């Protein structure tokens, strides 16, 4: 029984956790079983191969760790770096801030490049640092692909271009928590050494699996990295991979079955179609925000995110009240503004198991809430702008043609 029951379904539009497909819920509705039986290793082998596909890598080694994205962060850092190593890390919002805090607490020498919240990573500053680092003191570049707090997407191909143009050997470590499997991510092509994501985002699973994929270069670095790690140590996983049993400790069996179902849905829809769907959802949301007369927190179109939109409200409105009203009156869950943008923005998540008509319901709810809190929105304006775009751009459902 829900603690706070309400008629109908909750309209979940936070940028993670997201809506879980019925097929995934059914796949997880099963009894416990022995993970040392032949069944779980056989399934795990297929999962590891298929996870590589959503990261677009043929050479990477995936680790499915029973943890959150925060644990995946720690695994990626501690397996490849040593205390005191110099890393360049970009502060562009709340989640990059938290990652930097973790990096500092793990005793790395963090060279922080800060942007105004709503701007992307300052890659010109990165180029300057790389160009002047002839001694190769920089051991890693850490960047959040999609900053969920501000709705900013960074250009990873440009980072790789900078590293290659100066033949710099720094590891390229990417937080893809709110991007991978929703935005185009090309691990091999962009030369990403460590990429991470979480099960509760675009893969549309419950929270509980931290995905870490390591390039051959990262695996090699793990052999000499001196950071302390136990639970997150890749060496333990690799040992069991060699044995063919795969798990150094008990996995979440139900999540593995859910992941199998989720990946089957991904491949049925097709990665490129998923990217296109998220682009439609992001574009429609931005058109609605513009029709309401409000501003996107993201300051340039090149940084627009197709998984989350942070909406700036007028100074006389507390955005926290919008989120509170959404949940209390309309059974709609929106994302709060965090840290520097607390009270100034609310966030509409549009990622994962979501279609266009679901989004239009959310946008209609936001309009009523804006009216509730005293903003002079014209009811139907954002929905009309989004509908006009979507009606011209939604393709036929392939399985129903």
mmCIF file of C-alpha atoms in Angstrom:
data_model
loop_
_atom_site.group_PDB
_atom_site.id
_atom_site.type_symbol
_atom_site.label_atom_id
_atom_site.label_comp_id
_atom_site.label_asym_id
_atom_site.label_seq_id
_atom_site.Cartn_x
_atom_site.Cartn_y
_atom_site.Cartn_z
ATOM 1 C CA UNK A 1 0.000 0.000 0.000
ATOM 2 C CA UNK A 2 1.300 3.458 -0.867
ATOM 3 C CA UNK A 3 2.014 5.725 2.084
ATOM 4 C CA UNK A 4 0.220 8.532 0.249
ATOM 5 C CA UNK A 5 -2.236 6.893 -2.098
ATOM 6 C CA UNK A 6 -3.899 8.777 -4.956
ATOM 7 C CA UNK A 7 -6.215 7.810 -7.826
ATOM 8 C CA UNK A 8 -4.589 6.732 -11.068
ATOM 9 C CA UNK A 9 -0.850 6.533 -11.660
ATOM 10 C CA UNK A 10 1.813 8.876 -10.406
ATOM 11 C CA UNK A 11 3.168 10.944 -13.306
ATOM 12 C CA UNK A 12 6.905 10.474 -12.788
ATOM 13 C CA UNK A 13 8.897 13.239 -14.488
ATOM 14 C CA UNK A 14 12.000 13.518 -12.372
ATOM 15 C CA UNK A 15 15.241 12.858 -14.281
ATOM 16 C CA UNK A 16 15.653 9.499 -12.551
ATOM 17 C CA UNK A 17 14.492 7.187 -11.155
ATOM 18 C CA UNK A 18 12.183 6.794 -14.140
ATOM 19 C CA UNK A 19 9.142 4.759 -15.172
ATOM 20 C CA UNK A 20 9.761 1.009 -15.267
ATOM 21 C CA UNK A 21 8.259 -0.935 -18.208
ATOM 22 C CA UNK A 22 5.699 -3.598 -17.311
ATOM 23 C CA UNK A 23 7.851 -6.213 -19.051
ATOM 24 C CA UNK A 24 10.723 -5.407 -16.685
ATOM 25 C CA UNK A 25 8.490 -5.520 -13.601
ATOM 26 C CA UNK A 26 7.158 -8.921 -14.655
ATOM 27 C CA UNK A 27 10.671 -10.222 -15.315
ATOM 28 C CA UNK A 28 11.709 -9.294 -11.765
ATOM 29 C CA UNK A 29 8.624 -10.837 -10.126
ATOM 30 C CA UNK A 30 10.273 -14.170 -9.318
ATOM 31 C CA UNK A 31 11.630 -16.154 -6.426
ATOM 32 C CA UNK A 32 15.258 -16.108 -5.295
ATOM 33 C CA UNK A 33 17.593 -18.667 -6.792
ATOM 34 C CA UNK A 34 21.135 -19.934 -6.402
ATOM 35 C CA UNK A 35 23.488 -17.595 -8.235
ATOM 36 C CA UNK A 36 26.085 -20.377 -8.334
ATOM 37 C CA UNK A 37 23.841 -22.538 -10.472
ATOM 38 C CA UNK A 38 24.603 -22.662 -14.222
ATOM 39 C CA UNK A 39 21.645 -20.366 -15.011
ATOM 40 C CA UNK A 40 22.958 -17.094 -13.583
ATOM 41 C CA UNK A 41 26.469 -17.259 -15.116
ATOM 42 C CA UNK A 42 24.911 -18.136 -18.491
ATOM 43 C CA UNK A 43 22.620 -15.107 -18.309
ATOM 44 C CA UNK A 44 25.406 -12.882 -16.981
ATOM 45 C CA UNK A 45 27.596 -13.725 -19.968
ATOM 46 C CA UNK A 46 24.917 -12.476 -22.379
ATOM 47 C CA UNK A 47 24.285 -9.380 -20.241
ATOM 48 C CA UNK A 48 27.942 -8.381 -20.298
ATOM 49 C CA UNK A 49 28.095 -8.692 -24.077
ATOM 50 C CA UNK A 50 24.857 -6.752 -24.573
ATOM 51 C CA UNK A 51 25.786 -3.966 -22.141
ATOM 52 C CA UNK A 52 28.809 -3.254 -24.350
ATOM 53 C CA UNK A 53 26.401 -2.481 -27.195
ATOM 54 C CA UNK A 54 24.668 0.374 -25.376
ATOM 55 C CA UNK A 55 28.069 1.915 -24.595
ATOM 56 C CA UNK A 56 29.045 1.390 -28.258
ATOM 57 C CA UNK A 57 32.208 -0.509 -27.455
ATOM 58 C CA UNK A 58 33.677 -3.754 -28.693
ATOM 59 C CA UNK A 59 36.881 -3.518 -26.645
ATOM 60 C CA UNK A 60 35.589 -2.380 -23.247
ATOM 61 C CA UNK A 61 35.194 -4.614 -20.197
ATOM 62 C CA UNK A 62 31.876 -4.124 -18.359
ATOM 63 C CA UNK A 63 31.311 -4.478 -14.624
ATOM 64 C CA UNK A 64 27.768 -4.736 -13.221
ATOM 65 C CA UNK A 65 28.223 -3.658 -9.617
ATOM 66 C CA UNK A 66 25.424 -3.833 -7.014
ATOM 67 C CA UNK A 67 25.541 -0.102 -6.254
ATOM 68 C CA UNK A 68 24.348 3.328 -7.356
ATOM 69 C CA UNK A 69 25.990 5.765 -9.755
ATOM 70 C CA UNK A 70 27.979 7.144 -6.809
ATOM 71 C CA UNK A 71 29.517 3.723 -6.246
ATOM 72 C CA UNK A 72 30.230 3.436 -9.963
ATOM 73 C CA UNK A 73 32.043 6.807 -9.753
ATOM 74 C CA UNK A 74 34.228 5.458 -6.957
ATOM 75 C CA UNK A 75 34.950 2.216 -8.783
ATOM 76 C CA UNK A 76 36.029 4.054 -11.924
ATOM 77 C CA UNK A 77 38.350 6.379 -10.011
ATOM 78 C CA UNK A 78 39.934 4.023 -7.490
ATOM 79 C CA UNK A 79 40.726 1.292 -10.005
ATOM 80 C CA UNK A 80 42.618 3.601 -12.355
ATOM 81 C CA UNK A 81 44.234 6.306 -10.211
ATOM 82 C CA UNK A 82 46.506 6.676 -7.189
ATOM 83 C CA UNK A 83 46.278 9.173 -4.307
ATOM 84 C CA UNK A 84 47.963 12.421 -5.298
ATOM 85 C CA UNK A 85 47.341 11.964 -9.027
ATOM 86 C CA UNK A 86 46.438 15.201 -10.782
ATOM 87 C CA UNK A 87 43.058 15.146 -12.505
ATOM 88 C CA UNK A 88 41.125 17.862 -14.324
ATOM 89 C CA UNK A 89 37.436 17.878 -13.400
ATOM 90 C CA UNK A 90 34.642 20.195 -14.566
ATOM 91 C CA UNK A 91 32.198 21.787 -12.106
ATOM 92 C CA UNK A 92 29.011 22.684 -13.983
ATOM 93 C CA UNK A 93 26.232 21.705 -11.551
ATOM 94 C CA UNK A 94 25.266 19.695 -8.490
ATOM 95 C CA UNK A 95 26.271 16.245 -9.693
ATOM 96 C CA UNK A 96 29.651 17.285 -11.053
ATOM 97 C CA UNK A 97 30.126 19.066 -7.697
ATOM 98 C CA UNK A 98 29.397 15.846 -5.803
ATOM 99 C CA UNK A 99 31.780 13.889 -8.015
ATOM 100 C CA UNK A 100 34.525 16.451 -7.402
ATOM 101 C CA UNK A 101 33.883 16.158 -3.663
ATOM 102 C CA UNK A 102 34.357 12.407 -3.956
ATOM 103 C CA UNK A 103 37.556 12.874 -5.966
ATOM 104 C CA UNK A 104 38.970 15.192 -3.310
ATOM 105 C CA UNK A 105 38.010 12.874 -0.444
ATOM 106 C CA UNK A 106 39.773 10.044 -2.272
ATOM 107 C CA UNK A 107 42.923 12.207 -2.042
ATOM 108 C CA UNK A 108 43.391 13.015 -5.715
ATOM 109 C CA UNK A 109 44.885 16.372 -6.695
ATOM 110 C CA UNK A 110 41.803 17.844 -8.357
ATOM 111 C CA UNK A 111 42.244 20.738 -10.779
ATOM 112 C CA UNK A 112 38.691 22.130 -10.843
ATOM 113 C CA UNK A 113 37.466 24.030 -13.911
ATOM 114 C CA UNK A 114 34.282 25.822 -12.889
ATOM 115 C CA UNK A 115 31.516 27.166 -15.132
ATOM 116 C CA UNK A 116 28.434 29.182 -14.321
ATOM 117 C CA UNK A 117 25.548 26.803 -13.657
ATOM 118 C CA UNK A 118 23.705 26.530 -16.959
ATOM 119 C CA UNK A 119 26.902 26.565 -19.016
ATOM 120 C CA UNK A 120 28.848 23.595 -20.343
ATOM 121 C CA UNK A 121 32.388 22.561 -19.499
ATOM 122 C CA UNK A 122 35.058 25.115 -20.457
ATOM 123 C CA UNK A 123 36.897 23.045 -23.014
ATOM 124 C CA UNK A 124 39.070 25.998 -24.039
ATOM 125 C CA UNK A 125 40.494 25.927 -20.505
ATOM 126 C CA UNK A 126 41.069 22.194 -20.850
ATOM 127 C CA UNK A 127 42.956 22.745 -24.089
ATOM 128 C CA UNK A 128 45.163 25.343 -22.438
ATOM 129 C CA UNK A 129 45.965 22.979 -19.556
ATOM 130 C CA UNK A 130 46.693 20.056 -21.877
ATOM 131 C CA UNK A 131 48.841 22.184 -24.183
ATOM 132 C CA UNK A 132 51.021 23.338 -21.268
ATOM 133 C CA UNK A 133 51.327 19.874 -19.694
ATOM 134 C CA UNK A 134 54.297 18.564 -21.657
ATOM 135 C CA UNK A 135 55.381 16.552 -18.618
ATOM 136 C CA UNK A 136 52.033 14.734 -18.623
ATOM 137 C CA UNK A 137 51.323 15.444 -14.966
ATOM 138 C CA UNK A 138 47.578 15.282 -15.686
ATOM 139 C CA UNK A 139 46.568 11.649 -15.230
ATOM 140 C CA UNK A 140 42.844 11.885 -15.984
ATOM 141 C CA UNK A 141 40.088 14.114 -17.346
ATOM 142 C CA UNK A 142 36.777 13.668 -15.494
ATOM 143 C CA UNK A 143 33.634 15.072 -17.058
ATOM 144 C CA UNK A 144 29.883 14.659 -16.614
ATOM 145 C CA UNK A 145 28.345 14.039 -20.033
ATOM 146 C CA UNK A 146 24.895 15.270 -19.014
ATOM 147 C CA UNK A 147 24.590 17.450 -15.887
ATOM 148 C CA UNK A 148 21.170 16.568 -14.517
ATOM 149 C CA UNK A 149 20.879 19.593 -12.207
ATOM 150 C CA UNK A 150 21.007 22.153 -15.016
ATOM 151 C CA UNK A 151 20.122 20.193 -18.167
ATOM 152 C CA UNK A 152 23.530 20.673 -19.807
ATOM 153 C CA UNK A 153 25.105 18.163 -22.218
ATOM 154 C CA UNK A 154 28.837 18.342 -22.909
ATOM 155 C CA UNK A 155 30.697 17.638 -26.147
ATOM 156 C CA UNK A 156 32.744 14.507 -25.473
ATOM 157 C CA UNK A 157 34.087 14.243 -29.009
ATOM 158 C CA UNK A 158 35.754 17.632 -28.499
ATOM 159 C CA UNK A 159 37.489 16.397 -25.340
ATOM 160 C CA UNK A 160 38.940 13.463 -27.243
ATOM 161 C CA UNK A 161 39.993 15.797 -30.069
ATOM 162 C CA UNK A 162 41.909 17.980 -27.601
ATOM 163 C CA UNK A 163 43.696 15.021 -26.026
ATOM 164 C CA UNK A 164 44.629 13.564 -29.393
ATOM 165 C CA UNK A 165 45.817 16.843 -30.882
ATOM 166 C CA UNK A 166 48.446 17.130 -28.119
ATOM 167 C CA UNK A 167 49.071 13.362 -27.924
ATOM 168 C CA UNK A 168 48.266 13.492 -24.248
ATOM 169 C CA UNK A 169 47.921 10.129 -22.469
ATOM 170 C CA UNK A 170 45.475 11.217 -19.731
ATOM 171 C CA UNK A 171 42.659 8.804 -19.003
ATOM 172 C CA UNK A 172 39.241 10.007 -20.208
ATOM 173 C CA UNK A 173 36.666 9.234 -17.480
ATOM 174 C CA UNK A 174 32.990 10.005 -18.124
ATOM 175 C CA UNK A 175 29.883 10.121 -15.946
ATOM 176 C CA UNK A 176 27.135 9.007 -18.325
ATOM 177 C CA UNK A 177 24.526 8.447 -15.625
ATOM 178 C CA UNK A 178 21.757 10.493 -17.263
ATOM 179 C CA UNK A 179 22.940 10.110 -20.846
ATOM 180 C CA UNK A 180 23.912 6.548 -21.747
ATOM 181 C CA UNK A 181 21.095 4.715 -23.551
ATOM 182 C CA UNK A 182 19.217 8.005 -24.080
ATOM 183 C CA UNK A 183 21.800 10.263 -25.750
ATOM 184 C CA UNK A 184 24.300 9.133 -28.359
ATOM 185 C CA UNK A 185 27.346 7.783 -26.550
ATOM 186 C CA UNK A 186 30.307 6.356 -28.471
ATOM 187 C CA UNK A 187 32.840 4.874 -26.093
ATOM 188 C CA UNK A 188 35.239 3.461 -28.666
ATOM 189 C CA UNK A 189 34.956 6.265 -31.209
ATOM 190 C CA UNK A 190 35.494 8.975 -28.585
ATOM 191 C CA UNK A 191 38.273 7.083 -26.847
ATOM 192 C CA UNK A 192 36.530 7.026 -23.466
ATOM 193 C CA UNK A 193 38.538 5.004 -20.949
ATOM 194 C CA UNK A 194 35.989 4.659 -18.165
ATOM 195 C CA UNK A 195 32.251 5.205 -18.621
ATOM 196 C CA UNK A 196 29.579 4.754 -15.986
ATOM 197 C CA UNK A 197 25.815 4.819 -15.726
ATOM 198 C CA UNK A 198 23.072 3.722 -13.327
ATOM 199 C CA UNK A 199 20.197 1.294 -13.769
ATOM 200 C CA UNK A 200 17.516 3.773 -12.649
ATOM 201 C CA UNK A 201 18.057 6.228 -15.507
ATOM 202 C CA UNK A 202 17.587 5.583 -19.243
ATOM 203 C CA UNK A 203 17.658 1.794 -18.820
ATOM 204 C CA UNK A 204 14.428 2.174 -16.806
ATOM 205 C CA UNK A 205 15.214 -0.285 -14.021
ATOM 206 C CA UNK A 206 15.057 0.129 -10.252
ATOM 207 C CA UNK A 207 18.123 1.645 -8.633
ATOM 208 C CA UNK A 208 20.783 -0.923 -7.781
ATOM 209 C CA UNK A 209 23.180 -1.632 -10.634
ATOM 210 C CA UNK A 210 26.145 0.639 -11.241
ATOM 211 C CA UNK A 211 27.523 0.024 -14.726
ATOM 212 C CA UNK A 212 31.229 0.616 -15.228
ATOM 213 C CA UNK A 213 32.876 -0.084 -18.584
ATOM 214 C CA UNK A 214 36.667 0.078 -18.806
ATOM 215 C CA UNK A 215 38.820 0.381 -21.915
ATOM 216 C CA UNK A 216 41.924 -1.815 -22.336
ATOM 217 C CA UNK A 217 43.971 1.247 -21.313
ATOM 218 C CA UNK A 218 41.944 1.570 -18.102
ATOM 219 C CA UNK A 219 42.313 -2.136 -17.336
ATOM 220 C CA UNK A 220 46.070 -1.751 -17.744
ATOM 221 C CA UNK A 221 46.056 1.297 -15.444
ATOM 222 C CA UNK A 222 44.203 -0.724 -12.804
ATOM 223 C CA UNK A 223 47.216 -3.023 -12.465
ATOM 224 C CA UNK A 224 49.345 -0.225 -10.976
ATOM 225 C CA UNK A 225 46.730 2.084 -9.401
ATOM 226 C CA UNK A 226 47.370 2.410 -5.668
ATOM 227 C CA UNK A 227 43.993 3.683 -4.454
ATOM 228 C CA UNK A 228 42.476 1.493 -1.771
ATOM 229 C CA UNK A 229 39.499 -0.501 -2.988
ATOM 230 C CA UNK A 230 37.836 -3.708 -1.861
ATOM 231 C CA UNK A 231 34.163 -4.012 -2.811
ATOM 232 C CA UNK A 232 34.744 -2.074 -6.051
ATOM 233 C CA UNK A 233 37.969 -3.815 -7.100
ATOM 234 C CA UNK A 234 37.904 -4.866 -10.760
ATOM 235 C CA UNK A 235 40.552 -7.501 -10.075
ATOM 236 C CA UNK A 236 38.060 -9.605 -8.143
ATOM 237 C CA UNK A 237 35.555 -9.428 -10.997
ATOM 238 C CA UNK A 238 38.166 -10.290 -13.623
ATOM 239 C CA UNK A 239 39.216 -13.344 -11.620
ATOM 240 C CA UNK A 240 35.664 -14.668 -11.631
ATOM 241 C CA UNK A 241 35.212 -13.747 -15.295
ATOM 242 C CA UNK A 242 38.135 -16.077 -16.021
ATOM 243 C CA UNK A 243 36.497 -18.823 -13.952
ATOM 244 C CA UNK A 244 33.231 -18.382 -15.875
ATOM 245 C CA UNK A 245 31.184 -17.803 -12.713
ATOM 246 C CA UNK A 246 31.314 -13.981 -13.028
ATOM 247 C CA UNK A 247 30.323 -12.926 -9.492
ATOM 248 C CA UNK A 248 32.794 -12.346 -6.634
ATOM 249 C CA UNK A 249 29.812 -11.839 -4.315
ATOM 250 C CA UNK A 250 26.044 -12.181 -4.399
ATOM 251 C CA UNK A 251 24.443 -10.177 -7.238
ATOM 252 C CA UNK A 252 20.916 -8.812 -7.255
ATOM 253 C CA UNK A 253 19.373 -11.675 -9.208
ATOM 254 C CA UNK A 254 16.037 -9.929 -9.686
ATOM 255 C CA UNK A 255 17.756 -6.878 -11.177
ATOM 256 C CA UNK A 256 19.692 -9.124 -13.561
ATOM 257 C CA UNK A 257 16.441 -10.574 -14.886
ATOM 258 C CA UNK A 258 15.086 -7.039 -15.121
ATOM 259 C CA UNK A 259 18.182 -5.948 -17.010
ATOM 260 C CA UNK A 260 17.725 -8.827 -19.457
ATOM 261 C CA UNK A 261 14.186 -7.629 -20.181
ATOM 262 C CA UNK A 262 15.270 -3.972 -20.368
ATOM 263 C CA UNK A 263 18.039 -4.699 -22.856
ATOM 264 C CA UNK A 264 15.643 -6.754 -24.989
ATOM 265 C CA UNK A 265 13.342 -3.715 -25.135
ATOM 266 C CA UNK A 266 16.272 -1.455 -26.054
ATOM 267 C CA UNK A 267 17.301 -3.673 -28.945
ATOM 268 C CA UNK A 268 13.706 -4.085 -30.105
ATOM 269 C CA UNK A 269 13.289 -0.308 -30.359
ATOM 270 C CA UNK A 270 16.839 0.256 -31.609
ATOM 271 C CA UNK A 271 19.403 2.592 -30.061
ATOM 272 C CA UNK A 272 19.176 5.178 -32.832
ATOM 273 C CA UNK A 273 15.385 5.242 -32.521
ATOM 274 C CA UNK A 274 15.757 5.714 -28.765
ATOM 275 C CA UNK A 275 18.064 8.687 -29.325
ATOM 276 C CA UNK A 276 15.552 10.165 -31.798
ATOM 277 C CA UNK A 277 12.667 9.672 -29.347
ATOM 278 C CA UNK A 278 14.561 11.469 -26.598
ATOM 279 C CA UNK A 279 15.357 14.293 -28.985
ATOM 280 C CA UNK A 280 11.636 14.651 -29.787
ATOM 281 C CA UNK A 281 10.769 14.704 -26.086
ATOM 282 C CA UNK A 282 13.474 17.256 -25.310
ATOM 283 C CA UNK A 283 12.553 19.499 -28.242
ATOM 284 C CA UNK A 284 8.838 19.401 -27.387
ATOM 285 C CA UNK A 285 9.579 20.320 -23.762
ATOM 286 C CA UNK A 286 11.761 23.248 -24.783
ATOM 287 C CA UNK A 287 9.061 24.513 -27.156
ATOM 288 C CA UNK A 288 6.538 24.375 -24.311
ATOM 289 C CA UNK A 289 8.849 26.328 -21.990
ATOM 290 C CA UNK A 290 9.283 28.988 -24.656
ATOM 291 C CA UNK A 291 5.514 29.199 -25.184
ATOM 292 C CA UNK A 292 5.043 29.759 -21.447
ATOM 293 C CA UNK A 293 7.381 32.740 -21.627
ATOM 294 C CA UNK A 294 9.924 31.069 -19.343
ATOM 295 C CA UNK A 295 13.631 30.459 -19.843
ATOM 296 C CA UNK A 296 15.725 27.320 -20.045
ATOM 297 C CA UNK A 297 18.494 27.199 -17.452
ATOM 298 C CA UNK A 298 20.815 25.926 -20.204
ATOM 299 C CA UNK A 299 22.323 29.034 -21.737
ATOM 300 C CA UNK A 300 23.199 27.850 -25.260
ATOM 301 C CA UNK A 301 21.454 25.541 -27.685
ATOM 302 C CA UNK A 302 24.643 23.491 -28.154
ATOM 303 C CA UNK A 303 24.329 22.382 -24.512
ATOM 304 C CA UNK A 304 20.604 21.498 -24.535
ATOM 305 C CA UNK A 305 19.862 18.146 -22.931
ATOM 306 C CA UNK A 306 17.383 15.696 -24.394
ATOM 307 C CA UNK A 307 16.897 13.933 -21.052
ATOM 308 C CA UNK A 308 16.094 16.820 -18.679
ATOM 309 C CA UNK A 309 15.031 20.454 -18.931
ATOM 310 C CA UNK A 310 15.643 22.878 -16.047
ATOM 311 C CA UNK A 311 13.071 25.682 -16.187
ATOM 312 C CA UNK A 312 13.905 29.072 -14.663
ATOM 313 C CA UNK A 313 11.008 30.737 -12.829
ATOM 314 C CA UNK A 314 10.487 34.498 -12.154
ATOM 315 C CA UNK A 315 12.074 35.812 -8.967
ATOM 316 C CA UNK A 316 8.693 36.225 -7.253
ATOM 317 C CA UNK A 317 8.025 32.465 -7.500
ATOM 318 C CA UNK A 318 9.724 29.782 -5.399
ATOM 319 C CA UNK A 319 10.228 26.802 -7.690
ATOM 320 C CA UNK A 320 10.085 24.491 -4.674
ATOM 321 C CA UNK A 321 6.404 25.389 -4.331
ATOM 322 C CA UNK A 322 5.833 24.288 -7.945
ATOM 323 C CA UNK A 323 7.306 20.863 -7.179
ATOM 324 C CA UNK A 324 5.365 20.613 -3.918
ATOM 325 C CA UNK A 325 2.068 21.622 -5.562
ATOM 326 C CA UNK A 326 2.646 19.204 -8.448
ATOM 327 C CA UNK A 327 2.861 16.257 -6.070
ATOM 328 C CA UNK A 328 0.155 17.315 -3.604
ATOM 329 C CA UNK A 329 -2.540 18.345 -6.081
ATOM 330 C CA UNK A 330 -1.813 16.685 -9.421
ATOM 331 C CA UNK A 331 0.104 13.494 -8.532
ATOM 332 C CA UNK A 332 2.928 14.761 -10.738
ATOM 333 C CA UNK A 333 6.566 14.370 -9.708
ATOM 334 C CA UNK A 334 8.947 17.080 -10.965
ATOM 335 C CA UNK A 335 12.597 17.648 -10.115
ATOM 336 C CA UNK A 336 13.641 20.211 -7.520
ATOM 337 C CA UNK A 337 16.213 22.918 -8.147
ATOM 338 C CA UNK A 338 19.411 21.887 -6.361
ATOM 339 C CA UNK A 339 22.044 23.890 -4.495
ATOM 340 C CA UNK A 340 22.813 27.143 -6.376
ATOM 341 C CA UNK A 341 19.565 26.929 -8.353
ATOM 342 C CA UNK A 342 17.347 25.818 -5.448
ATOM 343 C CA UNK A 343 14.102 27.789 -5.531
ATOM 344 C CA UNK A 344 15.039 29.180 -8.943
ATOM 345 C CA UNK A 345 14.373 26.256 -11.277
ATOM 346 C CA UNK A 346 12.249 23.161 -11.477
ATOM 347 C CA UNK A 347 13.230 20.229 -13.654
ATOM 348 C CA UNK A 348 11.217 18.162 -16.113
ATOM 349 C CA UNK A 349 12.790 14.768 -16.679
ATOM 350 C CA UNK A 350 12.048 13.222 -20.077
ATOM 351 C CA UNK A 351 14.092 10.053 -20.255
ATOM 352 C CA UNK A 352 13.678 6.331 -20.167
ATOM 353 C CA UNK A 353 10.392 4.486 -20.587
ATOM 354 C CA UNK A 354 8.371 7.456 -21.779
ATOM 355 C CA UNK A 355 6.355 8.439 -24.838
ATOM 356 C CA UNK A 356 5.038 11.672 -26.315
ATOM 357 C CA UNK A 357 1.483 11.506 -24.946
ATOM 358 C CA UNK A 358 2.810 10.927 -21.448
ATOM 359 C CA UNK A 359 4.927 14.059 -21.851
ATOM 360 C CA UNK A 360 1.924 16.110 -22.980
ATOM 361 C CA UNK A 361 0.107 15.087 -19.791
ATOM 362 C CA UNK A 362 3.049 16.373 -17.769
ATOM 363 C CA UNK A 363 3.125 19.669 -19.672
ATOM 364 C CA UNK A 364 -0.612 20.156 -19.090
ATOM 365 C CA UNK A 365 -0.031 19.589 -15.383
ATOM 366 C CA UNK A 366 2.820 22.100 -15.280
ATOM 367 C CA UNK A 367 0.579 24.738 -16.875
ATOM 368 C CA UNK A 368 -2.077 24.302 -14.190
ATOM 369 C CA UNK A 369 0.573 24.466 -11.472
ATOM 370 C CA UNK A 370 2.049 27.659 -12.929
ATOM 371 C CA UNK A 371 -1.453 29.125 -12.810
ATOM 372 C CA UNK A 372 -1.801 27.959 -9.189
ATOM 373 C CA UNK A 373 1.361 29.764 -8.067
ATOM 374 C CA UNK A 374 0.460 33.038 -9.746
ATOM 375 C CA UNK A 375 2.331 32.892 -13.035
ATOM 376 C CA UNK A 376 0.224 34.343 -15.894
ATOM 377 C CA UNK A 377 0.457 31.368 -18.222
ATOM 378 C CA UNK A 378 -2.104 30.870 -20.964
ATOM 379 C CA UNK A 379 -3.516 27.405 -20.393
ATOM 380 C CA UNK A 380 -2.833 25.181 -23.365
ATOM 381 C CA UNK A 381 -0.030 27.326 -24.771
ATOM 382 C CA UNK A 382 2.836 24.962 -24.019
ATOM 383 C CA UNK A 383 0.799 21.871 -24.800
ATOM 384 C CA UNK A 384 -0.182 23.384 -28.152
ATOM 385 C CA UNK A 385 3.420 24.231 -29.067
ATOM 386 C CA UNK A 386 4.630 20.769 -28.102
ATOM 387 C CA UNK A 387 1.679 19.038 -29.834
ATOM 388 C CA UNK A 388 2.203 20.922 -33.080
ATOM 389 C CA UNK A 389 5.824 19.807 -33.177
ATOM 390 C CA UNK A 390 5.137 16.233 -32.128
ATOM 391 C CA UNK A 391 2.235 15.722 -34.536
ATOM 392 C CA UNK A 392 4.614 16.472 -37.387
ATOM 393 C CA UNK A 393 7.503 14.378 -36.072
ATOM 394 C CA UNK A 394 6.232 11.238 -34.330
ATOM 395 C CA UNK A 395 6.934 8.198 -36.548
ATOM 396 C CA UNK A 396 4.686 5.176 -36.846
ATOM 397 C CA UNK A 397 5.293 2.496 -34.240
ATOM 398 C CA UNK A 398 7.380 -0.092 -36.140
ATOM 399 C CA UNK A 399 5.718 -3.148 -34.569
ATOM 400 C CA UNK A 400 2.271 -1.840 -35.541
ATOM 401 C CA UNK A 401 2.870 -0.947 -39.189
#
